[in-house]
Amino acid sequence: MELKGYQQKVIADLDGYLERVRTLQHTGKAFEQHWEEKIGPYNPLDGKGMRPYQNNIQGVPHICLKVPTAGGKTFIAVNALRTIFAQYEPGLPKVVVWLVPWSNLLDQTVNALRNPDHPYRRKLNELFQHRVQVFQKEDLLQGASFSPTVVREELCIFVMSFASLRAKDKNKEGRKVYQENGQLAAFPSTYTSATPLLEDRDETSLINVIRSLHPAVVLDESHNAESDLSVDMLQILNPSIVLDLTATPRGNSNIVSMVPAIELKKEHMVKLPVIVYNHQDKTEVIDSALHLQRKLEELAIAQEKAGGKYIRPIVLFQAQPRTGEEKITYEKLKATLIKLNIPEAQIKIKTAEIDELKGIDLLDRNCPVRFIITINALKEGWDCPFAYVLASLADKSSAVDVEQILGRVLRQPYVMKHAKPLLNVSYVLTASAKFTETLGSIVKGLQSSGFSERDYRNHDTMTEEAKEKAADQQLDMLLNPNSQPATTATTDEIDTERITYDPTAPITTAQATDVTTTNGQDATTEASAPAAPSIVTEIEKMAEQENAQMEEQVRRQAENPYNDTLFTEMPEKVTKYQMVPAARSVAEALRLPQFMHEIPGSLFTDNDAVKAALNPEYLLQDFRLSDEDTRIDFDQIVGEMFKVDLELRDAATDDYTPRQTLLTKEAQGSIAEYILSKPHDAQIKDLSGQICALMGSMFPIADQEIKEFVGRILKKLDANQIRDMIVHRSSYTARIKAKIKEHSDRYAEKRFYDWLGVDRITTQPNWKFQPFIVPAKLGPALSKSLYDREAEMSEFEHRLISQIVSLDNIAYWHRNFVKGNGFAINGFKSNHYPDFILITKTGKVILVETKGADRDNSDSKAKCKLGKTWAAKAGPGFYYFMVFEKNPIEDAYSLEQAKALIAGL
């Protein structure tokens, strides 16, 4: 199981923020810069930009990842642990306190993280070299496999509930965390004078052991932990970092990454849009739900016959609480379904008091369940991607609280797009006289799952007369509580005579010739079930049309290099600068070439080969470190062993900053002696693991290859060199990483030019200008700019573009963006983003890369060669200039030389 594209972006955002914290040594400034680059600077006068960092837990980076329901928050968090611990000094404990709000979620998390066959645990084992231990509170209190040695050598995850750590918990079990504990007597010997113990608690108490380990805290469903008591609880843990995971962040959350619903639809994680259909009454709701379930199951069977995966669509019936005999309670609804001859085995009840789903695997092919009756017990901790339809049977004169369980029907089976469009959306069926309020409830439910009002489509068939009649009836009942409804038509009873669904009829599909009915009997396509009501046919058409529209939205977004996430999630905070009207006809028609390679045809491309933008991973697919030498000059390495700590800079302003603090010689010696006390092979294993952790991912080079390469290097070192590497680990790691990069770059460069020569790599028009830009900071206003304003630039860049735009043949210029939003020459190393894009009056495109006197220009030769190659392969009308402020290299130019040449184009 690998990260989806949007999940990779989340990890990249987290990594980018933490890297800024390390560089700027300030959590608040890092947050400001992180968002400034994405949406522009913060302006408190108009609310544009991201508001300042909130010191929720003083002295600790407290950040949030906003990911909708079904977006894989737990898997993101598993991968985030490596990113977080890459900031730690190797040798320090890797301890995580993973907090969850509910007991059922705690059980699910523990089972997933412990199960060696579960994707989460497999990923943890991959990231941490199979050195992973998962503990519950009871394990920690009993000291079961929990010791200073385990903490020192393995990643330790403590999965606990919010409530279990609250000091004022009246429960006896809860108080044990704060009590003396002889099972943990080995830990105080590891304390130092700086260990932040709670003075009113024994040094052997679990809470003091946790505090001594300075853990990373993962706060799952963090929106449930914002009370004062919960914040106090987090502070008691003495965390090094707090990572919030939620679909609905609180107002004081420091969001560093957010995922919109469209990203989940793009990756086939969710069934969107949600089709909402309001019926005349509850009888219609039940009849539609039953027929829709049959239709979806027919499609699922046909799809499986054609090679698809097994799906058994499930309906969630939301009944009323037992507040009056006239209500459709779960008992009455089950009795009604059985009266319709639906086998009882297909019906289960899940409420706060009754749990008939316990021990049932709803995904099992042999499971008969197709109908689940609930009130709101499915709100949290229950997921089944086979759930497709939410049929709410609330009183039709009241709004429907569907938000309680709406998230349960959103997950997409098997995380893939299905051939039948109706299996890619979800359905909410209601009969509400206050349908506007019902829609508000649906939006609230979507929002509680991290979605929005953009993610549903609705249709209302209840007449205004019926709504008025229901309102009058409600008023009459309030004024005359003892009165009875005049006719059966206005009661809450289900009229089974009007339900046309026949569970004994065979399921029929156009493609299935040997299927079974919902009651297990054999059937063939010759037989036929009663025709579905026209309402269901209308729902089907609506679902197909709306799904097609969302698919088109996904396609359009894929063409946009800008991060639409930010524009859709918080448009009011983004300042956009539009393309100047006069330039649109020219710029919008341009497509800048990029290097491309061919991808063989597949089922998803109708077996036709397609072109894809070149990336270094494609060039390195056959690269093997085992074929490369390990000769590295480690002479004259000077360094110190650092740790990152947060200390109060100015108590008056609550200004906390991370400050690199030298470890004491005693601490350095302690870690070194611990490693050197082991056998030589164990030393190599420990040290190579720590160096690999410091290096981080070098994808697509496999982690195991890197580890073996590092091991080959370490085996050549003697005891004194090993000791020196332990003390100067960062410097040694940098040298080793540079050596690996040298090998991979040389391999990729040779393959790039070889394949270019035989047309295995080609150029193709690919990148286009967008109608607007969002500069992090504004540059000076100059004539002929492509947009209303352009991004900031250096003094030399300003001087260059000021002179270039004075040329008569230049029509427009643009300050190119770096990273994801700008145009890149995609070569054999990281992408090359030239500083300026010029458009002449005759439609020629000129790329200009500047090299100021303050640059070391170590990679200029390779970039210049790549740029010239791009211009030659792009064809007539495309040019590349590298311009130096001083001493240009071969094939590059001075400003005067470049200006003269450009003037002639």
Short mmCIF file of C-alpha atoms in Angstrom, two decimals, residues 347-783:
data_model
loop_
_atom_site.label_atom_id
_atom_site.label_comp_id
_atom_site.label_asym_id
_atom_site.label_seq_id
_atom_site.Cartn_x
_atom_site.Cartn_y
_atom_site.Cartn_z
CA ILE A 347 -31.44 -7.32 8.26
CA LYS A 348 -29.34 -6.15 11.21
CA ILE A 349 -29.91 -3.54 13.90
CA LYS A 350 -27.10 -1.28 15.16
CA THR A 351 -28.10 1.11 17.95
CA ALA A 352 -26.58 2.22 21.22
CA GLU A 353 -28.35 -0.70 22.95
CA ILE A 354 -28.33 -3.35 20.22
CA ASP A 355 -25.32 -4.34 18.15
CA GLU A 356 -26.19 -7.17 15.76
CA LEU A 357 -23.14 -6.33 13.63
CA LYS A 358 -20.68 -7.44 16.27
CA GLY A 359 -18.39 -10.14 14.91
CA ILE A 360 -19.77 -9.84 11.37
CA ASP A 361 -17.47 -9.15 8.41
CA LEU A 362 -19.71 -7.17 6.09
CA LEU A 363 -17.19 -7.49 3.25
CA ASP A 364 -17.31 -11.30 3.34
CA ARG A 365 -18.89 -12.79 0.22
CA ASN A 366 -20.86 -15.20 2.43
CA CYS A 367 -22.34 -12.40 4.55
CA PRO A 368 -26.06 -11.99 3.70
CA VAL A 369 -26.55 -8.51 5.23
CA ARG A 370 -28.10 -5.96 2.87
CA PHE A 371 -30.06 -3.76 5.26
CA ILE A 372 -28.83 -2.13 8.48
CA ILE A 373 -31.25 -0.27 10.76
CA THR A 374 -29.83 2.40 13.05
CA ILE A 375 -30.63 5.69 14.75
CA ASN A 376 -27.27 7.41 15.08
CA ALA A 377 -25.01 4.68 16.46
CA LEU A 378 -23.11 4.59 13.15
CA LYS A 379 -21.84 8.12 13.69
CA GLU A 380 -18.30 7.08 14.56
CA GLY A 381 -16.07 4.04 14.42
CA TRP A 382 -17.93 2.01 11.79
CA ASP A 383 -17.05 1.73 8.15
CA CYS A 384 -18.21 -0.44 5.31
CA PRO A 385 -17.55 0.60 1.71
CA PHE A 386 -20.49 -1.59 0.63
CA ALA A 387 -22.90 0.92 2.22
CA TYR A 388 -24.45 2.88 -0.65
CA VAL A 389 -27.88 4.14 0.40
CA LEU A 390 -28.93 6.13 3.47
CA ALA A 391 -32.73 6.02 3.74
CA SER A 392 -33.95 8.31 6.51
CA LEU A 393 -37.40 7.73 7.99
CA ALA A 394 -37.63 10.80 10.18
CA ASP A 395 -40.90 12.54 10.80
CA LYS A 396 -41.64 14.28 7.51
CA SER A 397 -42.46 17.55 9.32
CA SER A 398 -38.99 17.77 10.86
CA ALA A 399 -35.48 18.17 9.49
CA VAL A 400 -33.51 14.97 9.19
CA ASP A 401 -30.31 14.55 11.22
CA VAL A 402 -28.62 12.58 8.50
CA GLU A 403 -25.28 14.17 9.39
CA GLN A 404 -25.03 11.66 12.21
CA ILE A 405 -24.31 8.78 9.83
CA LEU A 406 -23.80 10.28 6.36
CA GLY A 407 -20.06 9.60 6.43
CA ARG A 408 -20.75 5.86 6.60
CA VAL A 409 -21.89 5.68 2.96
CA LEU A 410 -19.03 7.66 1.44
CA ARG A 411 -16.18 5.14 1.21
CA GLN A 412 -15.58 3.65 -2.24
CA PRO A 413 -15.26 -0.16 -2.42
CA TYR A 414 -11.70 -1.28 -3.22
CA VAL A 415 -10.58 2.35 -3.76
CA MET A 416 -11.11 2.12 -7.49
CA LYS A 417 -13.37 3.51 -10.20
CA HIS A 418 -16.07 1.00 -11.12
CA ALA A 419 -17.26 0.36 -14.66
CA LYS A 420 -20.88 1.03 -13.70
CA PRO A 421 -21.35 4.77 -12.97
CA LEU A 422 -24.12 4.13 -10.41
CA LEU A 423 -21.57 2.27 -8.26
CA ASN A 424 -19.39 5.40 -8.02
CA VAL A 425 -21.90 7.63 -6.17
CA SER A 426 -23.87 7.40 -2.92
CA TYR A 427 -27.52 8.07 -2.18
CA VAL A 428 -29.61 9.74 0.52
CA LEU A 429 -33.38 9.15 0.38
CA THR A 430 -35.70 11.27 2.55
CA ALA A 431 -39.34 12.34 2.97
CA SER A 432 -39.03 15.69 4.68
CA ALA A 433 -41.59 18.48 4.60
CA LYS A 434 -38.76 20.80 5.68
CA PHE A 435 -36.45 19.78 2.87
CA THR A 436 -34.43 23.00 2.99
CA GLU A 437 -33.56 22.24 6.58
CA THR A 438 -32.84 18.65 5.60
CA LEU A 439 -30.36 19.84 2.98
CA GLY A 440 -28.77 21.98 5.68
CA SER A 441 -28.43 18.86 7.76
CA ILE A 442 -26.84 17.03 4.82
CA VAL A 443 -24.36 19.87 4.30
CA LYS A 444 -23.59 19.73 8.00
CA GLY A 445 -23.00 15.99 7.67
CA LEU A 446 -20.72 16.51 4.69
CA GLN A 447 -18.84 19.21 6.58
CA SER A 448 -18.40 16.96 9.59
CA SER A 449 -16.76 14.50 7.20
CA GLY A 450 -14.58 17.18 5.61
CA PHE A 451 -16.71 17.76 2.49
CA SER A 452 -18.94 20.67 1.46
CA GLU A 453 -22.16 21.76 -0.23
CA ARG A 454 -20.38 21.32 -3.58
CA ASP A 455 -20.40 17.56 -3.11
CA TYR A 456 -24.12 16.74 -3.25
CA ARG A 457 -26.95 17.08 -5.79
CA ASN A 458 -30.62 17.14 -4.79
CA HIS A 459 -34.15 16.76 -6.12
CA ASP A 460 -37.40 17.41 -4.24
CA THR A 461 -40.66 15.72 -5.31
CA MET A 462 -42.80 16.56 -2.28
CA THR A 463 -45.52 19.01 -3.33
CA GLU A 464 -45.98 22.36 -1.60
CA GLU A 465 -49.49 21.25 -0.72
CA ALA A 466 -48.15 18.20 1.10
CA LYS A 467 -45.59 20.33 2.94
CA GLU A 468 -48.25 22.82 4.02
CA LYS A 469 -50.51 19.97 5.11
CA ALA A 470 -47.71 18.46 7.19
CA ALA A 471 -47.00 21.84 8.78
CA ASP A 472 -50.71 22.37 9.57
CA GLN A 473 -50.91 18.87 11.05
CA GLN A 474 -47.86 19.55 13.23
CA LEU A 475 -49.40 22.82 14.48
CA ASP A 476 -52.70 21.04 15.18
CA MET A 477 -50.90 18.35 17.19
CA LEU A 478 -49.20 21.05 19.26
CA LEU A 479 -52.46 22.84 19.99
CA ASN A 480 -54.52 19.66 20.41
CA PRO A 481 -52.20 16.91 21.69
CA ASN A 482 -55.07 14.42 22.08
CA SER A 483 -56.32 14.78 18.51
CA GLN A 484 -55.78 12.00 15.97
CA PRO A 485 -54.80 12.29 12.30
CA ALA A 486 -57.87 12.31 10.09
CA THR A 487 -56.68 9.90 7.43
CA THR A 488 -54.24 7.07 7.02
CA ALA A 489 -52.41 9.01 4.34
CA THR A 490 -51.07 11.49 6.89
CA THR A 491 -49.98 9.00 9.51
CA ASP A 492 -46.47 7.65 10.02
CA GLU A 493 -47.47 4.08 9.23
CA ILE A 494 -45.92 2.32 6.25
CA ASP A 495 -48.44 1.26 3.62
CA THR A 496 -46.94 -2.08 2.56
CA GLU A 497 -49.59 -2.44 -0.15
CA ARG A 498 -47.91 0.38 -2.07
CA ILE A 499 -44.46 -1.24 -1.94
CA THR A 500 -43.78 -3.01 -5.25
CA TYR A 501 -40.47 -4.59 -4.25
CA ASP A 502 -40.49 -8.39 -4.41
CA PRO A 503 -37.50 -9.99 -2.64
CA THR A 504 -38.33 -13.42 -4.07
CA ALA A 505 -38.02 -12.27 -7.67
CA PRO A 506 -34.70 -13.02 -9.37
CA ILE A 507 -31.98 -10.47 -9.84
CA THR A 508 -31.65 -9.82 -13.56
CA THR A 509 -28.69 -8.37 -15.39
CA ALA A 510 -27.91 -7.96 -19.04
CA GLN A 511 -24.58 -9.70 -18.59
CA ALA A 512 -25.15 -12.28 -15.86
CA THR A 513 -26.45 -15.70 -16.84
CA ASP A 514 -26.04 -17.54 -13.56
CA VAL A 515 -26.68 -15.42 -10.48
CA THR A 516 -28.59 -15.75 -7.26
CA THR A 517 -31.51 -13.81 -5.91
CA THR A 518 -31.41 -11.90 -2.65
CA ASN A 519 -32.93 -14.92 -0.90
CA GLY A 520 -30.34 -17.30 -2.29
CA GLN A 521 -32.34 -18.96 -5.08
CA ASP A 522 -30.84 -19.60 -8.52
CA ALA A 523 -32.03 -17.35 -11.29
CA THR A 524 -31.45 -16.66 -14.97
CA THR A 525 -31.94 -13.67 -17.17
CA GLU A 526 -35.15 -15.16 -18.61
CA ALA A 527 -37.04 -14.32 -15.44
CA SER A 528 -37.79 -10.72 -14.56
CA ALA A 529 -38.46 -8.80 -11.37
CA PRO A 530 -41.22 -6.18 -11.12
CA ALA A 531 -40.19 -2.99 -12.85
CA ALA A 532 -38.61 -0.39 -10.61
CA PRO A 533 -40.78 2.65 -9.81
CA SER A 534 -40.31 5.70 -12.02
CA ILE A 535 -38.79 7.47 -9.02
CA VAL A 536 -35.91 4.99 -8.95
CA THR A 537 -35.40 5.38 -12.69
CA GLU A 538 -35.21 9.15 -12.16
CA ILE A 539 -32.68 8.69 -9.34
CA GLU A 540 -30.56 6.50 -11.63
CA LYS A 541 -30.57 9.08 -14.43
CA MET A 542 -29.75 11.85 -11.98
CA ALA A 543 -26.84 9.84 -10.54
CA GLU A 544 -25.38 9.11 -13.99
CA GLN A 545 -25.60 12.75 -15.07
CA GLU A 546 -24.14 14.18 -11.86
CA ASN A 547 -21.37 11.60 -11.76
CA ALA A 548 -20.41 12.49 -15.33
CA GLN A 549 -20.26 16.17 -14.40
CA MET A 550 -18.00 15.51 -11.43
CA GLU A 551 -15.76 13.30 -13.56
CA GLU A 552 -15.42 16.21 -15.98
CA GLN A 553 -14.55 18.49 -13.05
CA VAL A 554 -11.84 16.02 -12.02
CA ARG A 555 -10.48 16.00 -15.58
CA ARG A 556 -10.35 19.81 -15.77
CA GLN A 557 -8.61 20.07 -12.44
CA ALA A 558 -5.94 17.60 -13.55
CA GLU A 559 -5.01 20.04 -16.33
CA ASN A 560 -4.46 22.88 -13.89
CA PRO A 561 -0.95 23.01 -12.39
CA TYR A 562 -2.19 25.36 -9.68
CA ASN A 563 -3.25 23.92 -6.37
CA ASP A 564 -7.03 24.23 -6.61
CA THR A 565 -7.23 22.91 -3.04
CA LEU A 566 -6.55 26.34 -1.62
CA PHE A 567 -8.83 28.19 -3.99
CA THR A 568 -11.79 25.89 -3.34
CA GLU A 569 -11.24 25.43 0.40
CA MET A 570 -10.60 29.06 1.36
CA PRO A 571 -11.12 31.35 -1.65
CA GLU A 572 -11.67 34.37 0.58
CA LYS A 573 -8.06 34.19 1.77
CA VAL A 574 -6.38 34.02 -1.63
CA THR A 575 -5.39 37.13 -3.58
CA LYS A 576 -5.30 36.34 -7.29
CA TYR A 577 -3.68 38.44 -9.99
CA GLN A 578 -5.34 37.98 -13.38
CA MET A 579 -3.71 37.72 -16.77
CA VAL A 580 -3.92 41.09 -18.52
CA PRO A 581 -6.83 41.04 -21.00
CA ALA A 582 -4.72 42.08 -23.99
CA ALA A 583 -2.46 39.03 -23.56
CA ARG A 584 -5.08 36.33 -23.21
CA SER A 585 -5.56 35.43 -26.86
CA VAL A 586 -1.79 34.98 -27.30
CA ALA A 587 -0.82 33.39 -23.96
CA GLU A 588 -3.78 31.03 -23.63
CA ALA A 589 -3.06 29.54 -27.04
CA LEU A 590 0.57 28.77 -26.16
CA ARG A 591 1.67 25.33 -25.02
CA LEU A 592 5.27 25.12 -23.84
CA PRO A 593 7.00 21.84 -24.71
CA GLN A 594 8.30 19.50 -22.03
CA PHE A 595 10.21 16.25 -22.19
CA MET A 596 7.88 13.25 -22.44
CA HIS A 597 8.11 9.48 -22.43
CA GLU A 598 5.70 6.80 -23.51
CA ILE A 599 3.61 4.70 -21.11
CA PRO A 600 2.42 1.35 -22.51
CA GLY A 601 -1.30 0.90 -23.00
CA SER A 602 -3.47 -0.55 -20.24
CA LEU A 603 -7.06 -1.20 -19.31
CA PHE A 604 -7.35 2.43 -18.22
CA THR A 605 -6.12 3.80 -21.57
CA ASP A 606 -8.06 1.40 -23.81
CA ASN A 607 -4.71 -0.36 -24.39
CA ASP A 608 -3.39 2.70 -26.25
CA ALA A 609 0.05 4.01 -25.32
CA VAL A 610 0.04 7.50 -23.81
CA LYS A 611 2.64 10.21 -23.26
CA ALA A 612 3.63 11.32 -19.76
CA ALA A 613 5.92 14.07 -18.51
CA LEU A 614 9.43 12.82 -17.87
CA ASN A 615 10.66 12.58 -14.29
CA PRO A 616 13.93 11.33 -12.77
CA GLU A 617 12.17 8.27 -11.36
CA TYR A 618 11.57 6.98 -14.89
CA LEU A 619 15.29 7.34 -15.69
CA LEU A 620 16.34 5.60 -12.48
CA GLN A 621 14.03 2.59 -12.71
CA ASP A 622 16.96 0.23 -13.35
CA PHE A 623 19.55 2.03 -11.21
CA ARG A 624 21.30 -0.16 -8.64
CA LEU A 625 23.52 1.17 -5.88
CA SER A 626 25.07 -2.27 -5.57
CA ASP A 627 26.86 -1.53 -8.85
CA GLU A 628 28.44 1.69 -7.53
CA ASP A 629 31.62 2.34 -5.57
CA THR A 630 31.67 3.48 -1.93
CA ARG A 631 34.79 5.67 -2.05
CA ILE A 632 34.16 8.76 0.08
CA ASP A 633 36.69 11.17 1.55
CA PHE A 634 35.71 11.59 5.19
CA ASP A 635 38.83 13.59 6.07
CA GLN A 636 38.51 16.88 7.89
CA ILE A 637 34.85 16.40 8.82
CA VAL A 638 34.02 18.90 11.51
CA GLY A 639 30.64 18.86 13.16
CA GLU A 640 28.72 18.65 16.32
CA MET A 641 25.89 16.49 17.52
CA PHE A 642 22.68 18.48 17.67
CA LYS A 643 19.24 18.08 19.02
CA VAL A 644 16.23 20.31 18.35
CA ASP A 645 14.58 21.75 21.41
CA LEU A 646 12.06 24.49 21.94
CA GLU A 647 12.90 27.15 24.48
CA LEU A 648 11.14 30.33 25.50
CA ARG A 649 12.73 33.32 23.82
CA ASP A 650 10.44 36.04 25.15
CA ALA A 651 7.89 35.17 27.83
CA ALA A 652 6.14 38.50 27.38
CA THR A 653 5.22 37.74 23.77
CA ASP A 654 4.89 33.95 24.02
CA ASP A 655 7.48 33.75 21.27
CA TYR A 656 8.74 30.19 21.16
CA THR A 657 11.55 29.25 18.86
CA PRO A 658 13.35 25.99 18.14
CA ARG A 659 17.00 26.47 18.94
CA GLN A 660 19.81 24.12 18.05
CA THR A 661 21.47 23.22 21.31
CA LEU A 662 24.72 21.29 21.54
CA LEU A 663 24.33 18.06 23.42
CA THR A 664 26.61 17.84 26.39
CA LYS A 665 29.78 15.81 25.98
CA GLU A 666 28.36 13.49 28.58
CA ALA A 667 25.25 12.86 26.43
CA GLN A 668 27.36 12.42 23.30
CA GLY A 669 29.56 9.92 25.09
CA SER A 670 26.58 8.05 26.49
CA ILE A 671 25.07 7.38 23.08
CA ALA A 672 28.45 6.53 21.57
CA GLU A 673 29.33 4.12 24.36
CA TYR A 674 25.93 2.43 24.08
CA ILE A 675 26.49 1.68 20.40
CA LEU A 676 30.17 0.77 20.79
CA SER A 677 29.34 -1.67 23.59
CA LYS A 678 27.64 -3.93 21.05
CA PRO A 679 29.30 -6.46 18.71
CA HIS A 680 30.70 -4.96 15.51
CA ASP A 681 27.84 -6.23 13.31
CA ALA A 682 25.29 -4.74 15.71
CA GLN A 683 27.18 -1.43 15.65
CA ILE A 684 26.99 -1.38 11.87
CA LYS A 685 23.28 -2.22 11.95
CA ASP A 686 22.46 0.47 14.53
CA LEU A 687 24.51 3.19 12.91
CA SER A 688 23.40 2.43 9.34
CA GLY A 689 19.76 2.55 10.51
CA GLN A 690 20.32 5.95 12.11
CA ILE A 691 22.10 7.34 9.05
CA CYS A 692 19.33 6.07 6.74
CA ALA A 693 16.75 7.72 9.00
CA LEU A 694 18.67 11.00 8.80
CA MET A 695 18.87 10.73 5.02
CA GLY A 696 15.15 10.18 4.56
CA SER A 697 13.61 8.81 1.40
CA MET A 698 15.62 8.96 -1.83
CA PHE A 699 12.84 7.52 -3.98
CA PRO A 700 12.95 5.69 -6.36
CA ILE A 701 16.11 4.19 -4.87
CA ALA A 702 14.88 1.43 -2.54
CA ASP A 703 15.49 1.94 1.17
CA GLN A 704 17.06 -1.52 1.38
CA GLU A 705 19.57 -0.63 -1.36
CA ILE A 706 20.55 2.52 0.50
CA LYS A 707 20.89 0.62 3.76
CA GLU A 708 23.15 -1.98 2.13
CA PHE A 709 25.23 0.78 0.50
CA VAL A 710 25.69 2.50 3.87
CA GLY A 711 26.57 -0.86 5.44
CA ARG A 712 29.31 -1.40 2.84
CA ILE A 713 30.77 1.98 3.75
CA LEU A 714 30.66 1.37 7.50
CA LYS A 715 32.27 -2.05 7.27
CA LYS A 716 35.45 -0.38 6.06
CA LEU A 717 35.73 1.80 9.19
CA ASP A 718 37.65 0.96 12.36
CA ALA A 719 36.45 1.55 15.93
CA ASN A 720 37.82 5.11 16.09
CA GLN A 721 36.17 6.03 12.82
CA ILE A 722 32.88 4.52 14.01
CA ARG A 723 33.09 6.62 17.18
CA ASP A 724 33.80 9.73 15.13
CA MET A 725 30.85 9.02 12.87
CA ILE A 726 28.56 8.66 15.89
CA VAL A 727 29.64 12.06 17.18
CA HIS A 728 29.64 13.76 13.76
CA ARG A 729 26.72 11.85 12.32
CA SER A 730 25.12 14.72 10.39
CA SER A 731 28.31 15.54 8.51
CA TYR A 732 28.98 11.91 7.61
CA THR A 733 25.36 11.46 6.52
CA ALA A 734 25.59 14.52 4.26
CA ARG A 735 28.72 13.08 2.58
CA ILE A 736 27.08 9.69 2.05
CA LYS A 737 23.88 11.21 0.68
CA ALA A 738 25.90 13.39 -1.70
CA LYS A 739 27.74 10.30 -2.93
CA ILE A 740 24.48 8.49 -3.64
CA LYS A 741 23.13 11.57 -5.44
CA GLU A 742 26.33 11.79 -7.49
CA HIS A 743 25.92 8.18 -8.61
CA SER A 744 22.20 8.49 -9.42
CA ASP A 745 22.59 11.84 -11.22
CA ARG A 746 25.38 10.51 -13.41
CA TYR A 747 23.31 7.43 -14.27
CA ALA A 748 20.17 9.49 -15.00
CA GLU A 749 22.05 12.05 -17.10
CA LYS A 750 23.62 9.39 -19.33
CA ARG A 751 20.31 7.62 -19.77
CA PHE A 752 18.54 10.93 -20.50
CA TYR A 753 20.84 11.92 -23.36
CA ASP A 754 21.04 8.34 -24.67
CA TRP A 755 17.28 8.01 -24.84
CA LEU A 756 16.89 11.51 -26.26
CA GLY A 757 19.14 10.46 -29.12
CA VAL A 758 16.94 7.53 -30.08
CA ASP A 759 13.61 9.35 -29.54
CA ARG A 760 12.65 7.28 -26.50
CA ILE A 761 12.38 10.71 -24.87
CA THR A 762 10.74 13.41 -26.98
CA THR A 763 9.29 16.88 -26.51
CA GLN A 764 5.60 17.67 -26.74
CA PRO A 765 3.50 20.81 -26.05
CA ASN A 766 2.30 20.30 -22.48
CA TRP A 767 2.38 23.31 -20.13
CA LYS A 768 0.05 26.28 -20.38
CA PHE A 769 -0.29 29.65 -18.70
CA GLN A 770 -3.06 29.93 -16.14
CA PRO A 771 -5.63 32.76 -16.10
CA PHE A 772 -4.31 33.98 -12.72
CA ILE A 773 -1.32 33.69 -10.40
CA VAL A 774 -0.87 33.93 -6.62
CA PRO A 775 2.56 35.43 -5.83
CA ALA A 776 3.87 34.92 -2.30
CA LYS A 777 5.38 38.41 -2.46
CA LEU A 778 4.97 41.07 -5.12
CA GLY A 779 7.76 42.37 -7.29
CA PRO A 780 7.97 45.91 -8.69
CA ALA A 781 5.34 46.93 -11.24
CA LEU A 782 6.86 46.95 -14.73
CA SER A 783 5.35 47.42 -18.16
#
